[in-house]
Coordinates of C-alpha atoms and ligand atoms in Angstrom, one line a residue:
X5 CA -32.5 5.2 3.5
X6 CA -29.7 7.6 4.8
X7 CA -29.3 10.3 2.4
X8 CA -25.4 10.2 2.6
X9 CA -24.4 6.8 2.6
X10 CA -20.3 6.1 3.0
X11 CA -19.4 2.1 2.3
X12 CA -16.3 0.5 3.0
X13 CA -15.8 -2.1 0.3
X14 CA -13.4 -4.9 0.7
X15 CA -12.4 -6.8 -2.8
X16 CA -10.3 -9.8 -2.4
X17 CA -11.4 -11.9 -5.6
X18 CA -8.0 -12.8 -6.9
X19 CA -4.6 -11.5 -6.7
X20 CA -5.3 -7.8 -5.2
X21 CA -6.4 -7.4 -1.4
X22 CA -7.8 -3.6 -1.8
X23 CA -10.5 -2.0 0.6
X24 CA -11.6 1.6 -0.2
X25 CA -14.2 4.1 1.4
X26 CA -16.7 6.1 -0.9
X27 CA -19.8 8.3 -0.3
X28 CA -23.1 7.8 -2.4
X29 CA -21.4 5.2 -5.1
X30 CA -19.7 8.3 -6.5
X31 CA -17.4 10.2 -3.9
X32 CA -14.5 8.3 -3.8
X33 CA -12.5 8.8 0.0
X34 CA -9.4 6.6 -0.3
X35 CA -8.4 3.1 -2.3
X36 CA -6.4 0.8 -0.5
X37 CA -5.1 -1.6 -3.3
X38 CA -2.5 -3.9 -3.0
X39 CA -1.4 -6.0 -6.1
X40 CA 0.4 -9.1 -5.4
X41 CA 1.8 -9.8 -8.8
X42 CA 5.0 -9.9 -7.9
X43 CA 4.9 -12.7 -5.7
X44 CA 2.7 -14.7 -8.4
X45 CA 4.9 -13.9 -11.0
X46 CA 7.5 -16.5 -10.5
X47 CA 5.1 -19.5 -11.5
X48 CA 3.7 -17.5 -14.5
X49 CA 0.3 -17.1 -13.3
X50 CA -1.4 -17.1 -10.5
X51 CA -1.8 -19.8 -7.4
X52 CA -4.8 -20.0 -5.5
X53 CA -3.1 -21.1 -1.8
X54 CA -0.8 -18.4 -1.8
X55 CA -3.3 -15.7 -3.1
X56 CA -5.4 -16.6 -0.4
X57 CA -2.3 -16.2 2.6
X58 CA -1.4 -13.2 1.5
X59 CA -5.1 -11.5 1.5
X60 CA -5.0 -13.5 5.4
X61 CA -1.7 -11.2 5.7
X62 CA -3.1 -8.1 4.2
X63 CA -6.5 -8.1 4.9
X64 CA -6.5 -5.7 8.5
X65 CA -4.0 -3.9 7.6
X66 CA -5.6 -2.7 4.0
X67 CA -8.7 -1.7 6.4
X68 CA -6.3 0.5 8.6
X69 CA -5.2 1.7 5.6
X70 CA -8.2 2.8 3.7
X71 CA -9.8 4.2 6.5
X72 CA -6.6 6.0 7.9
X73 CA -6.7 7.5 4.1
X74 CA -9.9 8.6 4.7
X75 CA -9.5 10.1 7.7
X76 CA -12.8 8.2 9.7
X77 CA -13.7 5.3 11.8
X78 CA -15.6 2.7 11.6
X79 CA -18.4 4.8 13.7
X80 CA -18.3 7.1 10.2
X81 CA -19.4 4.0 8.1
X82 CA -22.8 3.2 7.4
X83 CA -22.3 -0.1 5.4
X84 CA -19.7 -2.6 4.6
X85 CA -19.7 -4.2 1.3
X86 CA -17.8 -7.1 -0.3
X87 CA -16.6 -9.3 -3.5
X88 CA -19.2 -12.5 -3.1
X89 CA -18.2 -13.8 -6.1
X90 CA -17.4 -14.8 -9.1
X91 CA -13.5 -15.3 -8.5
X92 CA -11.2 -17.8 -7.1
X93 CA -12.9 -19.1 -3.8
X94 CA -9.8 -19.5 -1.1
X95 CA -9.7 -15.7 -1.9
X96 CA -13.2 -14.5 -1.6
X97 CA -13.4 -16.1 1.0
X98 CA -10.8 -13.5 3.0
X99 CA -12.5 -10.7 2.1
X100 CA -16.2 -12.2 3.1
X101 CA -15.2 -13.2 6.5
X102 CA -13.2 -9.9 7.4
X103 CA -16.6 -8.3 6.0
X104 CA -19.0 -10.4 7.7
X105 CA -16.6 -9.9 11.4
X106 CA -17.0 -6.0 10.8
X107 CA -20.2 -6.0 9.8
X108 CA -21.2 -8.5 13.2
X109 CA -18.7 -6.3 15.2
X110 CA -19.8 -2.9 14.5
X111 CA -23.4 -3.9 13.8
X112 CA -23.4 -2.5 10.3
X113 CA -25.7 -3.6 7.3
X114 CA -23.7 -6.3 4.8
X115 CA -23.8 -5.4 0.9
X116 CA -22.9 -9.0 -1.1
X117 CA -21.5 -7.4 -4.7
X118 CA -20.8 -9.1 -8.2
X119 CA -17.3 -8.8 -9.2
X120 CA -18.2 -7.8 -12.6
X121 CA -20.9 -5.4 -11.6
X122 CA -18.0 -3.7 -9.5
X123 CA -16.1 -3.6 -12.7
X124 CA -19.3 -2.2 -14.9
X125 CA -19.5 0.6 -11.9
X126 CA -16.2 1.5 -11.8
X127 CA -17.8 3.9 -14.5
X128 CA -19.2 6.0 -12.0
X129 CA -16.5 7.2 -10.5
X130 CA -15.2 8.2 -14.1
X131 CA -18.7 10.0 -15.6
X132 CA -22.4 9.8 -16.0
X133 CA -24.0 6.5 -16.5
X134 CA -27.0 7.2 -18.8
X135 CA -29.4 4.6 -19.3
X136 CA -29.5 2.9 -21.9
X137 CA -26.5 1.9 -22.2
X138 CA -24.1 -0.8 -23.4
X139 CA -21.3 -2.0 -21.5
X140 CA -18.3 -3.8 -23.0
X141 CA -16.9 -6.3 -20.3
X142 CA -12.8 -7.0 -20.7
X143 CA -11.3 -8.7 -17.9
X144 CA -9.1 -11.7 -17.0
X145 CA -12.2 -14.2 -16.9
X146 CA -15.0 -12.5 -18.3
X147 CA -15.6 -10.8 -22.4
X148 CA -19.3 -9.8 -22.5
X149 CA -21.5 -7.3 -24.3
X150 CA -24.7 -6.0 -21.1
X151 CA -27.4 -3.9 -22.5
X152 CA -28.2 -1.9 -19.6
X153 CA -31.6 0.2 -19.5
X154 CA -31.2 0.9 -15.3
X155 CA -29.0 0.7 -12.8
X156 CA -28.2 -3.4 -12.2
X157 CA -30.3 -4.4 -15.1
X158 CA -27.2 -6.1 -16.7
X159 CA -28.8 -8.3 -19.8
X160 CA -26.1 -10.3 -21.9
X161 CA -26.2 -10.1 -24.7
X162 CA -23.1 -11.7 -26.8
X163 CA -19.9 -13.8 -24.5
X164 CA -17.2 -15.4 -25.0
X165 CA -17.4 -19.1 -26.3
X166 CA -14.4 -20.0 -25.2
X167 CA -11.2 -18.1 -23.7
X168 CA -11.9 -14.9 -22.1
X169 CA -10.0 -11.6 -23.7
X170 CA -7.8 -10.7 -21.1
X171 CA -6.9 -14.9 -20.6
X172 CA -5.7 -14.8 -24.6
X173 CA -3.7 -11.8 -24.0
X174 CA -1.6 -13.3 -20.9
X175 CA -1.4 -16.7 -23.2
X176 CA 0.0 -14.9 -26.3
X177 CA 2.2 -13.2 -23.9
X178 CA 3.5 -16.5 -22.9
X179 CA 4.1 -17.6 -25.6
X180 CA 6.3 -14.4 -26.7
X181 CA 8.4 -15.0 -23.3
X182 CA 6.5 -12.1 -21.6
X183 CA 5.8 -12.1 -17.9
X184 CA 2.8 -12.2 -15.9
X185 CA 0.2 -10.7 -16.0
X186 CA 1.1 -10.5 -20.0
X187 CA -1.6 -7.8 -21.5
X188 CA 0.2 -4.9 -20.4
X189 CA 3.1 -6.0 -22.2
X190 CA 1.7 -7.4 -25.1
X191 CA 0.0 -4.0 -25.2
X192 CA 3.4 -1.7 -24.9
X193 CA 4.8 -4.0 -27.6
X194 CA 2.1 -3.7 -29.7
X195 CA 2.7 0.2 -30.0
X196 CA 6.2 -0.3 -31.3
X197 CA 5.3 -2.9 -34.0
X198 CA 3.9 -3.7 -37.2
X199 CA 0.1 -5.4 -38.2
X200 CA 2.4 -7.9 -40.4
X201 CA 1.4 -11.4 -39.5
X202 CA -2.2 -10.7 -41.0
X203 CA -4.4 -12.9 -38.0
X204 CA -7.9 -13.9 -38.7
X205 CA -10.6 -12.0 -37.2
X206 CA -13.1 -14.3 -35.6
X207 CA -16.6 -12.7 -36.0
X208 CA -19.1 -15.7 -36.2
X209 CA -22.5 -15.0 -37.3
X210 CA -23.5 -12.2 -38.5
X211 CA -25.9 -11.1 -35.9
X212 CA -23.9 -12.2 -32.9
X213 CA -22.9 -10.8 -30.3
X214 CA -20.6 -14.0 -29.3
X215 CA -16.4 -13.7 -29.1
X216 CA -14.3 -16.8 -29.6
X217 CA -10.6 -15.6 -29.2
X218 CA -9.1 -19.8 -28.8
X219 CA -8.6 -19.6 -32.8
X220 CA -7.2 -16.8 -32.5
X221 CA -4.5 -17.8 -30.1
X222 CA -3.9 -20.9 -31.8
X223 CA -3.0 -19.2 -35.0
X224 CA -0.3 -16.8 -32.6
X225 CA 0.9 -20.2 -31.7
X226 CA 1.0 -22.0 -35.0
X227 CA 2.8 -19.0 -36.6
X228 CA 5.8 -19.0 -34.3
X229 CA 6.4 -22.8 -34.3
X230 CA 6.0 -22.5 -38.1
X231 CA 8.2 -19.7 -38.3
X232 CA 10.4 -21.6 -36.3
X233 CA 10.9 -24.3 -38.3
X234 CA 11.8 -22.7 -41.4
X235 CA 14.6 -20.7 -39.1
X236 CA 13.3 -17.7 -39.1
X237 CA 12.8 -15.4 -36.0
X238 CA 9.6 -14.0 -35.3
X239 CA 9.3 -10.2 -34.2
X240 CA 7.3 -9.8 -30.9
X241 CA 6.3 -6.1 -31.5
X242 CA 4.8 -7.4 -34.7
X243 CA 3.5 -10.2 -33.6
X244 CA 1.8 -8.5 -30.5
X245 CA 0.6 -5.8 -33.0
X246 CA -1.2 -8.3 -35.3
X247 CA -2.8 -10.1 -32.2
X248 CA -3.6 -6.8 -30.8
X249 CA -5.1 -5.6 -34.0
X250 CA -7.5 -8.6 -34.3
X251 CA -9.1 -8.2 -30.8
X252 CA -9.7 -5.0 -31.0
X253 CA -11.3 -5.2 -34.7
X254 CA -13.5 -7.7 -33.6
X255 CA -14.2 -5.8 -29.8
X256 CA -15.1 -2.7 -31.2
X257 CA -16.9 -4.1 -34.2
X258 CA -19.3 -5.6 -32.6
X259 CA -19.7 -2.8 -29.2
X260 CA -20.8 -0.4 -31.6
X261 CA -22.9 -2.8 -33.6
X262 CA -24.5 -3.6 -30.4
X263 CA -24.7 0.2 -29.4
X264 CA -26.5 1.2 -32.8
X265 CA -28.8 -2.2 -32.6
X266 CA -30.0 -1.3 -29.3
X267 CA -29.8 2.8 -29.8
X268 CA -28.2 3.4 -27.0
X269 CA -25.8 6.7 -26.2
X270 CA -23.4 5.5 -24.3
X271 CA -21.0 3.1 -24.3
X272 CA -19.0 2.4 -21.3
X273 CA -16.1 -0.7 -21.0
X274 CA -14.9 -2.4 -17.9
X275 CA -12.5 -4.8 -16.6
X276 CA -8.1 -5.5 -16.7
X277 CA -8.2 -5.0 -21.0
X278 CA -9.9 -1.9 -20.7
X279 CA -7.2 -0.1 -19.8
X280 CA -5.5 -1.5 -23.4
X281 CA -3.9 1.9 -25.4
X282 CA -5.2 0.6 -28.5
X283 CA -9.0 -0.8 -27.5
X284 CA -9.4 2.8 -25.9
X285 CA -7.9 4.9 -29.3
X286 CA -10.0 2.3 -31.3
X287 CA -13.4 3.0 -29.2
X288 CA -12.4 6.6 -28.9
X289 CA -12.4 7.2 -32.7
X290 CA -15.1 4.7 -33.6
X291 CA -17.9 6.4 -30.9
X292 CA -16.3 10.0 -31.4
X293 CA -17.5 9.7 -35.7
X294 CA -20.9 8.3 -34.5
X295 CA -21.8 10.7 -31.7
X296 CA -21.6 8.0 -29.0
X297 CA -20.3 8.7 -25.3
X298 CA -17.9 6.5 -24.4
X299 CA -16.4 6.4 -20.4
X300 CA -13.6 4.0 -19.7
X301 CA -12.3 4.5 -15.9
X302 CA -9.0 5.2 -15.6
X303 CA -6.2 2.9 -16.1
X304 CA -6.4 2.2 -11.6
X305 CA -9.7 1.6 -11.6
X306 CA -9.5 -0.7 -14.8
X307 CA -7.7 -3.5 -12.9
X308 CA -9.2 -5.1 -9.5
X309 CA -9.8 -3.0 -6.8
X310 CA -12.2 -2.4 -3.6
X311 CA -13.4 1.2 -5.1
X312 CA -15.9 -0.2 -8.0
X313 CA -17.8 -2.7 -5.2
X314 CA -18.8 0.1 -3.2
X315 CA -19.5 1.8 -6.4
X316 CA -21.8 -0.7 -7.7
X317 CA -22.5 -1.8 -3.7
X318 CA -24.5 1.6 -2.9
X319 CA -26.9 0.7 -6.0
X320 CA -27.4 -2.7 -4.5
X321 CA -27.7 -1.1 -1.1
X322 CA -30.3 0.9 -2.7
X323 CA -32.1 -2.0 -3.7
X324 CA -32.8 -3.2 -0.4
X325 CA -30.5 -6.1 -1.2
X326 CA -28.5 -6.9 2.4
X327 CA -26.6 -10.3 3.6
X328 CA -27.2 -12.4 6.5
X329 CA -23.9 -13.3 8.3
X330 CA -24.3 -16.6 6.8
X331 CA -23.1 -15.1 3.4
X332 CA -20.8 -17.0 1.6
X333 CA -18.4 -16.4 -1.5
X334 CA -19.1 -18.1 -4.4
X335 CA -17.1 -18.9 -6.7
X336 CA -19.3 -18.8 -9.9
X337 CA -22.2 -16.0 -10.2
X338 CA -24.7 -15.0 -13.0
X339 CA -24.3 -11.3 -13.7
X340 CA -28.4 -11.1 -14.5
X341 CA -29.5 -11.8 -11.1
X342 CA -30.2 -8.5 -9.6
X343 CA -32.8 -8.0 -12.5
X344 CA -35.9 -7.8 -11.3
Ligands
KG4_421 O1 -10.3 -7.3 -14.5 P1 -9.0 -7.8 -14.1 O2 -8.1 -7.0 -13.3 O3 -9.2 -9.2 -13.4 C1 -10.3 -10.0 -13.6 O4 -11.4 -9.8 -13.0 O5 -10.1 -10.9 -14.4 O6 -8.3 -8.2 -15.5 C2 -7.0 -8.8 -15.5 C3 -6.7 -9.1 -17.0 C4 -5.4 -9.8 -17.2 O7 -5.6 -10.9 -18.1 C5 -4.4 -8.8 -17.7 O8 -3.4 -9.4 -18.6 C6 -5.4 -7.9 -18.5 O9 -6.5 -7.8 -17.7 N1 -4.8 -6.6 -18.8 C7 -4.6 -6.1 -20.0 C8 -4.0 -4.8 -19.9 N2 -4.0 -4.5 -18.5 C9 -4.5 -5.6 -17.9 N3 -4.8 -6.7 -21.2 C10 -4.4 -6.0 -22.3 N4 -3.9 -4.7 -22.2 C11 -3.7 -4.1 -21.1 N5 -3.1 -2.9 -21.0
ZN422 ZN1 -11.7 -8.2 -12.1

């Protein structure tokens, strides 16, 4: 193995078409990113077939891009690494074929990545990972707590059971009349209001590790209609405080239950909700009293992008772990399967 390794990393998983360069899983060169929320914001969520033409559109140019950012050639890269999966397939799809051409055309080796390991090692690029650890997964389709003891050993320990965080944020956000992609809003509203609606905090059994954030939403939904019918008008900042206040109760209760179970140092939180304002004061004072390291990448890196695949990608390089050109996206993945 080379002893300086530069990847470019293409993610195309859902609605961003981002490709990046980056040295050794650490030394980030440039990050392409473009976010097309705008154009999926006009049917409140987003649609698959367009998603997929637009990474078609984007998809050379965000290469030109990164690598004009980085000031090199493909004849300065040493491996190409892409999104297999999980995410929506039409879109992976993009990314694994315009991976797979350079890879066949510049006869470079082919890294396949987890979309949530990307998202675990967007970490690196913010601080030391120091094993054990345990990693607090936030993101549009995923809530999980990994105990890590090495690079790629991601064990799950406690998941969702039903909506994903980041998919209960965008539907209270909905339901509040706030626009897609609804966390960041619910999140700026929730620093002007008041915890007044008192929301239930859904911690099942006492020694899981399991979410369930559907009751939750429900009861968002089944207060406004009530308030509603009695003619009275709710207030959003409240209302987004209150739902705010229970998911991060519950997301930090259990992290650092899970961090002192499994005595582990470090705690480090990935995916769209991390970059949340209250989830990060929350972990921040709750690690900072117990002694705990806690690394959230910044807000950027937070959201999807090409920069944490070739993060986690030179780790999986490492591994030995290279595609064919038959590689394919897939749309579902288990998170467990680079453990050895
Ligand atoms: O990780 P991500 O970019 O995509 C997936 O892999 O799913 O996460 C997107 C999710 C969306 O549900 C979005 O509403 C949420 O992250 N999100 C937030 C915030 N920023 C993004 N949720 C709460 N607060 C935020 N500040
Ligand atoms: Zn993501």
């Amino acid at each position: 193995m080379t002893q300086n390794v530069r990847i470019l990393a293409i993610e195309t998983s859902c609605d961003e078409t981002s490709v990046s360069v980056i040295d050794n899983g650490t030394q980030l060169i440039s990050n392409s990113v473009l976010s097309q929320i705008d154009s999926h914001k006009r049917f409140g969520g987003v649609v698959p077939e367009v998603a997929s033409r637009h990474h078609v559109e984007n998809m050379t140019l965000m290469i030109e891009d990164a690598l004009q950012n980085a000031s090199c050639t493909m004849d300065d890269i040493d491996a190409i690494a892409v999104t297999q999966g999980p995410g929506l397939i039409g879109a992976l799809l993009v990314g694994v074929n315009a991976a797979k051409a350079l890879a066949f055309a510049h006869q470079k080796p082919l890294i396949p990545v987890h979309h949530i390991a990307g998202h675990v090692y967007a970490n690196q690029l913010e601080g030391t990972l120091t094993f054990p650890l345990i990693a607090l997964i936030v993101s549009g389709g995923h809530t999980e707590l990994v105990y890590m003891k090495d690079h790629l050993d991601f064990e799950i320990i406690g998941e969702t059971r039903d909506d994903a965080v980041g998919e209960a944020y965008d539907k209270v956000a909905r339901t509040i009349g706030l626009p897609y992609p609804g966390g960041p809003h619910v999140d700026r509203l929730a620093q002007e209001g008041e915890d007044t609606y008192a929301f239930p905090r859904v911690w099942l059994e006492t020694d899981s590790y399991d979410f369930s954030f559907s009751g939750l939403k429900s009861a968002v939904i089944n207060k406004l209609h009530n308030l509603k019918q009695k003619g009275e008008t709710p207030i959003p900042q409240n209302v987004a405080t209150s739902f705010q206040n229970s998911v991060v109760e519950v997301l930090v209760g259990k992290a650092i239950k899970a961090c002192e179970a499994y005595q582990v140092n470090q705690l480090i939180v990935a995916g769209g909700v991390a970059s949340n304002h209250g989830l990060r004061s929350a972990l921040l004072k709750a690690t900072s009293d117990r002694g705990i390291t806690l690394t959230i990448p910044k807000a950027s890196l937070c959201t999807d992008n090409a920069a944490m695949i070739g993060a986690a990608a030179y780790h999986i390089y490492q591994k030995g772990i290279v595609a064919d050109l038959d590689l394919n996206g897939k749309s579902q993945m288990d998170i467990e399967m680079y453990r050895s």
